[in-house]
mmCIF file of C-alpha atoms and ligand atoms in Angstrom:
data_model
loop_
_atom_site.group_PDB
_atom_site.id
_atom_site.type_symbol
_atom_site.label_atom_id
_atom_site.label_comp_id
_atom_site.label_asym_id
_atom_site.label_seq_id
_atom_site.Cartn_x
_atom_site.Cartn_y
_atom_site.Cartn_z
ATOM 1 C CA MET A 115 -0.085 0.049 -0.224
ATOM 2 C CA SER A 116 1.385 3.629 -0.781
ATOM 3 C CA TYR A 117 2.355 6.142 1.792
ATOM 4 C CA HIS A 118 -1.393 8.100 0.603
ATOM 5 C CA PHE A 119 -3.071 4.695 1.706
ATOM 6 C CA LYS A 120 -2.190 4.813 4.645
ATOM 7 C CA THR A 121 -2.469 8.632 5.414
ATOM 8 C CA GLU A 122 -5.968 7.916 4.437
ATOM 9 C CA LEU A 123 -6.253 4.895 6.209
ATOM 10 C CA GLY A 124 -4.998 6.932 9.909
ATOM 11 C CA LYS A 125 -7.795 9.503 9.672
ATOM 12 C CA ALA A 126 -10.814 7.283 8.360
ATOM 13 C CA ALA A 127 -9.833 5.094 11.998
ATOM 14 C CA ASP A 128 -9.404 8.891 13.409
ATOM 15 C CA GLY A 129 -13.268 9.839 12.031
ATOM 16 C CA LEU A 130 -14.751 6.624 13.189
ATOM 17 C CA LEU A 131 -12.679 6.574 16.177
ATOM 18 C CA LYS A 132 -13.946 10.368 17.046
ATOM 19 C CA PHE A 133 -17.532 10.486 15.941
ATOM 20 C CA LYS A 134 -19.071 6.541 17.452
ATOM 21 C CA LYS A 135 -21.543 6.690 14.927
ATOM 22 C CA THR A 136 -20.928 5.184 11.445
ATOM 23 C CA ALA A 137 -23.537 4.527 9.436
ATOM 24 C CA VAL A 138 -22.604 1.648 6.578
ATOM 25 C CA LEU A 139 -23.734 1.186 3.053
ATOM 26 C CA THR A 140 -22.944 -1.749 1.495
ATOM 27 C CA GLY A 141 -22.729 -2.734 -2.419
ATOM 28 C CA ALA A 142 -21.761 -5.923 -4.150
ATOM 29 C CA GLY A 143 -18.555 -4.974 -4.517
ATOM 30 C CA ILE A 144 -18.114 -6.166 -0.868
ATOM 31 C CA SER A 145 -19.310 -9.192 -1.940
ATOM 32 C CA VAL A 146 -17.242 -10.251 -4.646
ATOM 33 C CA ALA A 147 -14.791 -12.107 -2.715
ATOM 34 C CA SER A 148 -17.814 -14.344 -1.350
ATOM 35 C CA GLY A 149 -17.730 -15.577 -5.206
ATOM 36 C CA ILE A 150 -21.293 -13.339 -6.189
ATOM 37 C CA ARG A 151 -20.398 -11.283 -8.803
ATOM 38 C CA PRO A 152 -21.084 -7.402 -9.258
ATOM 39 C CA PHE A 153 -23.732 -5.919 -11.449
ATOM 40 C CA ARG A 154 -21.887 -3.682 -13.368
ATOM 41 C CA GLY A 155 -18.488 -4.003 -15.180
ATOM 42 C CA LYS A 156 -15.908 -6.705 -16.208
ATOM 43 C CA GLY A 157 -17.405 -9.799 -15.295
ATOM 44 C CA GLY A 158 -20.381 -8.550 -13.872
ATOM 45 C CA LEU A 159 -24.365 -10.500 -13.844
ATOM 46 C CA TRP A 160 -25.696 -7.270 -16.252
ATOM 47 C CA GLU A 161 -22.993 -8.465 -19.051
ATOM 48 C CA LYS A 162 -25.061 -11.988 -19.161
ATOM 49 C CA TYR A 163 -28.511 -10.826 -18.408
ATOM 50 C CA ASP A 164 -30.343 -7.717 -19.196
ATOM 51 C CA PRO A 165 -31.870 -6.489 -15.990
ATOM 52 C CA GLU A 166 -34.416 -4.584 -17.881
ATOM 53 C CA VAL A 167 -35.490 -8.054 -19.061
ATOM 54 C CA VAL A 168 -35.433 -10.758 -15.388
ATOM 55 C CA VAL A 169 -35.465 -8.293 -12.693
ATOM 56 C CA ASN A 170 -38.065 -5.748 -14.525
ATOM 57 C CA ILE A 171 -41.198 -6.393 -13.007
ATOM 58 C CA ASN A 172 -43.519 -5.986 -15.764
ATOM 59 C CA ASN A 173 -41.229 -8.236 -17.334
ATOM 60 C CA PHE A 174 -41.520 -10.904 -14.660
ATOM 61 C CA ARG A 175 -45.316 -11.022 -14.318
ATOM 62 C CA ARG A 176 -45.557 -11.545 -18.715
ATOM 63 C CA ASP A 177 -42.024 -14.123 -18.234
ATOM 64 C CA PRO A 178 -41.297 -15.305 -14.705
ATOM 65 C CA ALA A 179 -39.495 -18.341 -15.953
ATOM 66 C CA ALA A 180 -36.894 -15.878 -17.838
ATOM 67 C CA SER A 181 -36.299 -14.190 -14.006
ATOM 68 C CA TRP A 182 -36.513 -17.760 -12.004
ATOM 69 C CA VAL A 183 -33.652 -19.161 -14.551
ATOM 70 C CA MET A 184 -31.159 -16.589 -14.215
ATOM 71 C CA LEU A 185 -31.828 -16.712 -10.278
ATOM 72 C CA ARG A 186 -30.964 -21.048 -10.408
ATOM 73 C CA GLU A 187 -28.308 -20.067 -11.940
ATOM 74 C CA ILE A 188 -26.772 -17.891 -9.148
ATOM 75 C CA ALA A 189 -28.972 -19.254 -6.383
ATOM 76 C CA GLY A 190 -26.415 -22.306 -5.987
ATOM 77 C CA VAL A 191 -24.247 -19.314 -5.441
ATOM 78 C CA ILE A 192 -26.428 -17.402 -3.022
ATOM 79 C CA MET A 193 -26.663 -20.207 -1.258
ATOM 80 C CA THR A 194 -23.865 -21.670 -0.349
ATOM 81 C CA ALA A 195 -21.379 -18.139 -0.328
ATOM 82 C CA LYS A 196 -19.419 -17.720 2.726
ATOM 83 C CA PRO A 197 -19.257 -13.867 4.408
ATOM 84 C CA ASN A 198 -15.581 -12.973 3.751
ATOM 85 C CA PRO A 199 -13.613 -10.993 5.980
ATOM 86 C CA ALA A 200 -14.421 -7.388 4.718
ATOM 87 C CA HIS A 201 -18.326 -8.374 6.364
ATOM 88 C CA TYR A 202 -16.713 -9.648 9.518
ATOM 89 C CA ALA A 203 -14.610 -6.100 9.982
ATOM 90 C CA ILE A 204 -18.292 -4.851 9.577
ATOM 91 C CA THR A 205 -19.750 -7.126 12.805
ATOM 92 C CA GLU A 206 -15.984 -6.509 14.518
ATOM 93 C CA LEU A 207 -17.020 -2.454 14.205
ATOM 94 C CA GLN A 208 -20.650 -3.023 15.628
ATOM 95 C CA GLU A 209 -18.996 -5.373 18.738
ATOM 96 C CA LEU A 210 -16.455 -2.304 19.402
ATOM 97 C CA GLY A 211 -19.937 0.562 19.282
ATOM 98 C CA LEU A 212 -18.167 2.483 16.017
ATOM 99 C CA VAL A 213 -20.954 1.087 13.507
ATOM 100 C CA GLN A 214 -24.269 0.943 13.771
ATOM 101 C CA GLY A 215 -26.543 0.506 11.059
ATOM 102 C CA VAL A 216 -25.571 -1.379 7.582
ATOM 103 C CA ILE A 217 -28.165 -0.488 4.950
ATOM 104 C CA THR A 218 -26.758 -3.184 1.990
ATOM 105 C CA GLN A 219 -28.017 -2.965 -1.555
ATOM 106 C CA ASN A 220 -27.202 -6.745 -1.365
ATOM 107 C CA VAL A 221 -29.825 -9.318 -1.192
ATOM 108 C CA ASP A 222 -26.936 -11.884 -0.417
ATOM 109 C CA GLY A 223 -27.825 -12.197 3.337
ATOM 110 C CA LEU A 224 -23.684 -12.059 4.059
ATOM 111 C CA HIS A 225 -24.029 -9.755 6.691
ATOM 112 C CA GLN A 226 -26.202 -11.240 8.435
ATOM 113 C CA LYS A 227 -24.570 -14.544 8.416
ATOM 114 C CA ALA A 228 -21.337 -12.659 9.977
ATOM 115 C CA GLY A 229 -22.715 -11.237 12.419
ATOM 116 C CA SER A 230 -24.126 -7.640 11.808
ATOM 117 C CA ARG A 231 -27.086 -6.554 13.517
ATOM 118 C CA GLU A 232 -29.365 -3.849 12.137
ATOM 119 C CA VAL A 233 -29.034 -4.918 8.224
ATOM 120 C CA ILE A 234 -30.990 -2.684 6.565
ATOM 121 C CA GLU A 235 -32.065 -4.635 3.417
ATOM 122 C CA PHE A 236 -32.580 -1.685 0.975
ATOM 123 C CA HIS A 237 -33.013 -4.523 -2.107
ATOM 124 C CA GLY A 238 -35.117 -7.053 -0.186
ATOM 125 C CA SER A 239 -33.052 -10.531 -0.596
ATOM 126 C CA THR A 240 -32.947 -12.732 -2.611
ATOM 127 C CA SER A 241 -32.579 -15.307 0.511
ATOM 128 C CA ARG A 242 -36.822 -15.229 0.218
ATOM 129 C CA VAL A 243 -39.357 -16.096 -1.958
ATOM 130 C CA VAL A 244 -42.344 -14.417 -1.816
ATOM 131 C CA CYS A 245 -46.173 -14.937 -3.386
ATOM 132 C CA LEU A 246 -47.301 -12.807 -5.454
ATOM 133 C CA ASP A 247 -51.129 -13.624 -4.695
ATOM 134 C CA CYS A 248 -51.306 -14.450 -1.475
ATOM 135 C CA ARG A 249 -48.052 -12.244 -0.083
ATOM 136 C CA ALA A 250 -46.679 -16.457 1.702
ATOM 137 C CA VAL A 251 -42.994 -16.265 2.080
ATOM 138 C CA TYR A 252 -40.816 -18.561 2.201
ATOM 139 C CA PRO A 253 -36.896 -19.558 2.703
ATOM 140 C CA LEU A 254 -35.010 -20.084 -1.342
ATOM 141 C CA GLU A 255 -33.201 -23.426 0.186
ATOM 142 C CA GLU A 256 -37.116 -24.581 0.046
ATOM 143 C CA ILE A 257 -37.809 -23.822 -3.543
ATOM 144 C CA ASN A 258 -38.202 -26.746 -5.542
ATOM 145 C CA MET A 259 -36.515 -25.048 -9.224
ATOM 146 C CA GLU A 260 -36.851 -28.093 -10.780
ATOM 147 C CA VAL A 261 -40.252 -26.620 -12.359
ATOM 148 C CA LEU A 262 -39.772 -22.918 -13.193
ATOM 149 C CA PRO A 263 -41.375 -21.266 -12.282
ATOM 150 C CA PRO A 264 -42.216 -22.526 -8.771
ATOM 151 C CA PRO A 265 -45.801 -22.546 -7.830
ATOM 152 C CA CYS A 266 -46.911 -21.150 -4.309
ATOM 153 C CA PHE A 267 -46.660 -23.910 -1.478
ATOM 154 C CA ASP A 268 -50.386 -22.635 -0.487
ATOM 155 C CA CYS A 269 -51.772 -21.621 -3.414
ATOM 156 C CA GLY A 270 -50.288 -22.212 -6.570
ATOM 157 C CA GLY A 271 -49.141 -18.238 -7.745
ATOM 158 C CA LEU A 272 -46.855 -17.110 -8.790
ATOM 159 C CA LEU A 273 -43.726 -17.110 -6.472
ATOM 160 C CA LYS A 274 -41.155 -14.168 -6.616
ATOM 161 C CA PRO A 275 -37.413 -13.736 -4.881
ATOM 162 C CA ASP A 276 -38.116 -11.138 -2.421
ATOM 163 C CA ALA A 277 -35.039 -8.887 -3.780
ATOM 164 C CA VAL A 278 -36.574 -5.115 -5.478
ATOM 165 C CA PHE A 279 -37.304 -5.651 -8.878
ATOM 166 C CA PHE A 280 -36.754 -2.402 -11.039
ATOM 167 C CA GLY A 281 -39.949 -0.707 -11.057
ATOM 168 C CA GLU A 282 -40.693 -2.183 -7.201
ATOM 169 C CA ALA A 283 -40.613 0.858 -4.337
ATOM 170 C CA ILE A 284 -37.746 0.265 -2.561
ATOM 171 C CA PRO A 285 -39.131 -1.136 0.492
ATOM 172 C CA PRO A 286 -40.963 1.026 2.490
ATOM 173 C CA ALA A 287 -39.924 0.519 6.249
ATOM 174 C CA ALA A 288 -36.045 0.020 4.334
ATOM 175 C CA LEU A 289 -36.378 3.377 3.021
ATOM 176 C CA MET A 290 -37.215 5.165 6.035
ATOM 177 C CA ARG A 291 -34.213 2.956 8.589
ATOM 178 C CA ALA A 292 -31.828 4.088 5.542
ATOM 179 C CA ARG A 293 -32.946 7.743 5.299
ATOM 180 C CA VAL A 294 -33.014 8.072 8.983
ATOM 181 C CA GLU A 295 -29.971 6.379 9.885
ATOM 182 C CA SER A 296 -27.864 8.715 6.916
ATOM 183 C CA GLN A 297 -29.345 11.937 8.368
ATOM 184 C CA GLN A 298 -28.065 10.487 12.187
ATOM 185 C CA CYS A 299 -25.164 9.674 11.248
ATOM 186 C CA LYS A 300 -21.753 11.544 12.212
ATOM 187 C CA ALA A 301 -19.252 9.411 9.372
ATOM 188 C CA MET A 302 -20.701 6.570 6.721
ATOM 189 C CA LEU A 303 -18.844 4.408 5.274
ATOM 190 C CA VAL A 304 -19.269 3.132 1.440
ATOM 191 C CA ILE A 305 -18.325 0.173 0.556
ATOM 192 C CA GLY A 306 -18.198 -1.949 -2.922
ATOM 193 C CA THR A 307 -21.154 0.245 -4.807
ATOM 194 C CA SER A 308 -20.484 2.013 -8.114
ATOM 195 C CA GLY A 309 -23.320 4.936 -6.723
ATOM 196 C CA MET A 310 -25.483 4.559 -10.026
ATOM 197 C CA VAL A 311 -28.737 3.055 -8.433
ATOM 198 C CA GLU A 312 -31.321 5.514 -7.165
ATOM 199 C CA PRO A 313 -33.193 6.089 -4.380
ATOM 200 C CA ALA A 314 -29.825 4.163 -2.488
ATOM 201 C CA ALA A 315 -27.013 6.251 -4.394
ATOM 202 C CA SER A 316 -28.328 9.217 -2.694
ATOM 203 C CA LEU A 317 -27.415 8.204 0.731
ATOM 204 C CA PRO A 318 -24.663 9.236 1.177
ATOM 205 C CA GLY A 319 -24.834 12.625 -0.504
ATOM 206 C CA LEU A 320 -28.368 12.670 2.204
ATOM 207 C CA ALA A 321 -25.576 11.970 5.035
ATOM 208 C CA LYS A 322 -22.790 14.527 3.977
ATOM 209 C CA SER A 323 -26.187 17.020 3.205
ATOM 210 C CA HIS A 324 -25.733 16.525 7.845
ATOM 211 C CA GLY A 325 -22.811 17.004 7.898
ATOM 212 C CA ALA A 326 -21.152 13.067 7.739
ATOM 213 C CA LEU A 327 -17.884 12.607 7.159
ATOM 214 C CA ILE A 328 -18.038 9.592 4.201
ATOM 215 C CA ILE A 329 -15.184 7.376 3.642
ATOM 216 C CA GLU A 330 -15.279 4.610 0.218
ATOM 217 C CA VAL A 331 -13.835 1.758 0.140
ATOM 218 C CA ASN A 332 -13.338 0.632 -3.833
ATOM 219 C CA PRO A 333 -10.766 -0.396 -5.716
ATOM 220 C CA GLU A 334 -11.955 1.954 -7.895
ATOM 221 C CA PRO A 335 -13.569 5.696 -8.006
ATOM 222 C CA SER A 336 -16.860 5.048 -8.208
ATOM 223 C CA TRP A 337 -19.690 7.797 -8.991
ATOM 224 C CA LEU A 338 -19.665 9.132 -5.603
ATOM 225 C CA THR A 339 -16.030 9.848 -5.573
ATOM 226 C CA ALA A 340 -15.548 12.884 -6.762
ATOM 227 C CA THR A 341 -18.627 14.718 -6.103
ATOM 228 C CA THR A 342 -19.381 13.099 -2.165
ATOM 229 C CA VAL A 343 -16.546 11.412 -0.901
ATOM 230 C CA ASP A 344 -13.659 12.829 2.141
ATOM 231 C CA ILE A 345 -11.857 10.027 2.048
ATOM 232 C CA PHE A 346 -10.967 7.043 -0.383
ATOM 233 C CA LEU A 347 -9.532 4.124 0.418
ATOM 234 C CA GLN A 348 -8.811 2.439 -2.895
ATOM 235 C CA GLY A 349 -8.618 -0.482 -2.549
ATOM 236 C CA LYS A 350 -10.672 -4.045 -2.122
ATOM 237 C CA ALA A 351 -13.118 -4.243 0.120
ATOM 238 C CA GLU A 352 -11.558 -7.435 1.580
ATOM 239 C CA GLU A 353 -8.341 -6.324 2.530
ATOM 240 C CA VAL A 354 -8.954 -2.710 3.419
ATOM 241 C CA MET A 355 -11.810 -3.159 6.290
ATOM 242 C CA PRO A 356 -9.375 -5.456 7.770
ATOM 243 C CA ARG A 357 -6.623 -3.176 7.953
ATOM 244 C CA LEU A 358 -9.511 0.115 8.355
ATOM 245 C CA VAL A 359 -10.038 -2.582 11.788
ATOM 246 C CA ALA A 360 -6.287 -2.571 12.831
ATOM 247 C CA GLU A 361 -5.693 1.051 12.708
ATOM 248 C CA ILE A 362 -8.480 1.412 14.656
ATOM 249 C CA ARG A 363 -7.320 -0.880 17.801
ATOM 250 C CA ASP A 364 -3.795 0.291 17.506
ATOM 251 C CA ARG A 365 -5.398 3.596 18.248
ATOM 252 C CA SER A 366 -7.597 2.592 21.149
ATOM 253 C CA PRO A 367 -5.548 -0.086 23.468
ATOM 254 C CA GLU A 368 -8.124 0.115 25.849
ATOM 255 C CA ARG A 369 -10.606 -1.121 23.974
ATOM 256 C CA PRO A 370 -11.107 -4.923 24.074
ATOM 257 C CA GLN A 371 -8.993 -6.965 21.709
HETATM 258 N N1 APR B 158 -14.379 -4.738 -2.958
HETATM 259 C C1 APR B 158 -14.867 -3.614 -3.262
HETATM 260 N N2 APR B 158 -15.357 -2.794 -4.377
HETATM 261 C C2 APR B 158 -15.099 -3.989 -5.018
HETATM 262 C C3 APR B 158 -14.205 -4.655 -5.443
HETATM 263 C C4 APR B 158 -13.960 -5.326 -3.905
HETATM 264 N N3 APR B 158 -13.464 -6.687 -3.981
HETATM 265 N N4 APR B 158 -14.855 -5.359 -6.442
HETATM 266 C C5 APR B 158 -15.514 -4.861 -7.133
HETATM 267 N N5 APR B 158 -16.333 -3.258 -6.392
HETATM 268 C C6 APR B 158 -16.622 -2.231 -6.598
HETATM 269 C C7 APR B 158 -16.553 -2.162 -8.167
HETATM 270 O O1 APR B 158 -15.774 -1.415 -8.442
HETATM 271 C C8 APR B 158 -17.826 -0.944 -8.453
HETATM 272 O O2 APR B 158 -17.953 0.136 -7.662
HETATM 273 O O3 APR B 158 -17.887 -2.381 -6.193
HETATM 274 C C9 APR B 158 -19.094 -1.646 -7.046
HETATM 275 C C10 APR B 158 -20.070 -2.587 -7.974
HETATM 276 O O4 APR B 158 -20.512 -1.943 -8.399
HETATM 277 P P1 APR B 158 -21.983 -2.846 -9.241
HETATM 278 O O5 APR B 158 -22.089 -3.905 -9.751
HETATM 279 O O6 APR B 158 -22.922 -1.256 -9.719
HETATM 280 O O7 APR B 158 -22.901 -2.917 -7.544
HETATM 281 P P2 APR B 158 -23.793 -1.663 -7.076
HETATM 282 O O8 APR B 158 -23.296 -0.084 -6.981
HETATM 283 O O9 APR B 158 -23.819 -3.127 -5.568
HETATM 284 O O10 APR B 158 -25.289 -2.135 -7.689
HETATM 285 C C11 APR B 158 -25.953 -1.392 -7.065
HETATM 286 O O11 APR B 158 -27.673 -1.878 -8.945
HETATM 287 O O12 APR B 158 -28.150 -3.773 -10.099
HETATM 288 C C12 APR B 158 -28.627 -3.249 -9.439
HETATM 289 O O13 APR B 158 -30.232 -4.064 -7.442
HETATM 290 C C13 APR B 158 -28.764 -4.250 -8.390
HETATM 291 O O14 APR B 158 -27.969 -3.482 -5.771
HETATM 292 C C14 APR B 158 -27.662 -2.979 -7.219
HETATM 293 C C15 APR B 158 -27.564 -1.935 -7.859
HETATM 294 ZN ZN1 ZN B 159 -49.813 -18.156 -2.138
#
């Protein structure tokens, strides 16, 4: 890591320790090291599937099987994916009392698997499916994907992954909690998001407008870096986040190891 990185890392550690009220916003980049492809960029999911077709609610109702073909392909990865050091670092920061809410755009459930609390699933989760007819909810593991689309166990209706599709609203409770978290935090750690999809992409700007320090972790600049970010920690989340926790521990030896 270059000297410049070390300086920025120290500033980020000082910020989290000083404010003790940091919100986290994560995107697909934090799960890349867990084997889950991001959406955009090289090797992204959207290189293979057109989101406007397979995760658009209107198309889903017209041709649910197309979405389920994609979901069946990634379901295996999502169900067996394990949290990586970046997810565990966030849980550690919560245990140190430095991080409160974890707002995630991801639908893989890895923050909860890593033991994080206060996880706000801004785009829902594919670890569950919901019936569009009777609203019954089942864990993805219980679904037999031999027949697509799988029928609801209760009413035979249309089952849909409980993730927010394009054309659907963000779950109101998640939207409200994320906005409160963004307005009340004193710092926001933005990890692994291209910052291209609204309304999640506006949360760092909302935090900043309330005086928060914005720290970004990403191997490359995002749409937020130039406009909103105060401290840019250039690197992979699975490498940077454990270093940030180590830097914080070095600065506060009295904290429980
Ligand atoms: N560590 C940190 N960031 C990484 C890593 C890594 N190891 N690898 C890639 N990234 C970064 C990329 O540089 C990019 O900025 O993660 C980001 C991934 O961007 P996207 O694929 O656009 O994912 P995201 O920002 O979460 O997309 C937002 O778009 O399609 C919708 O609903 C979907 O929630 C998703 C939303
Ligand atoms: Zn049903």
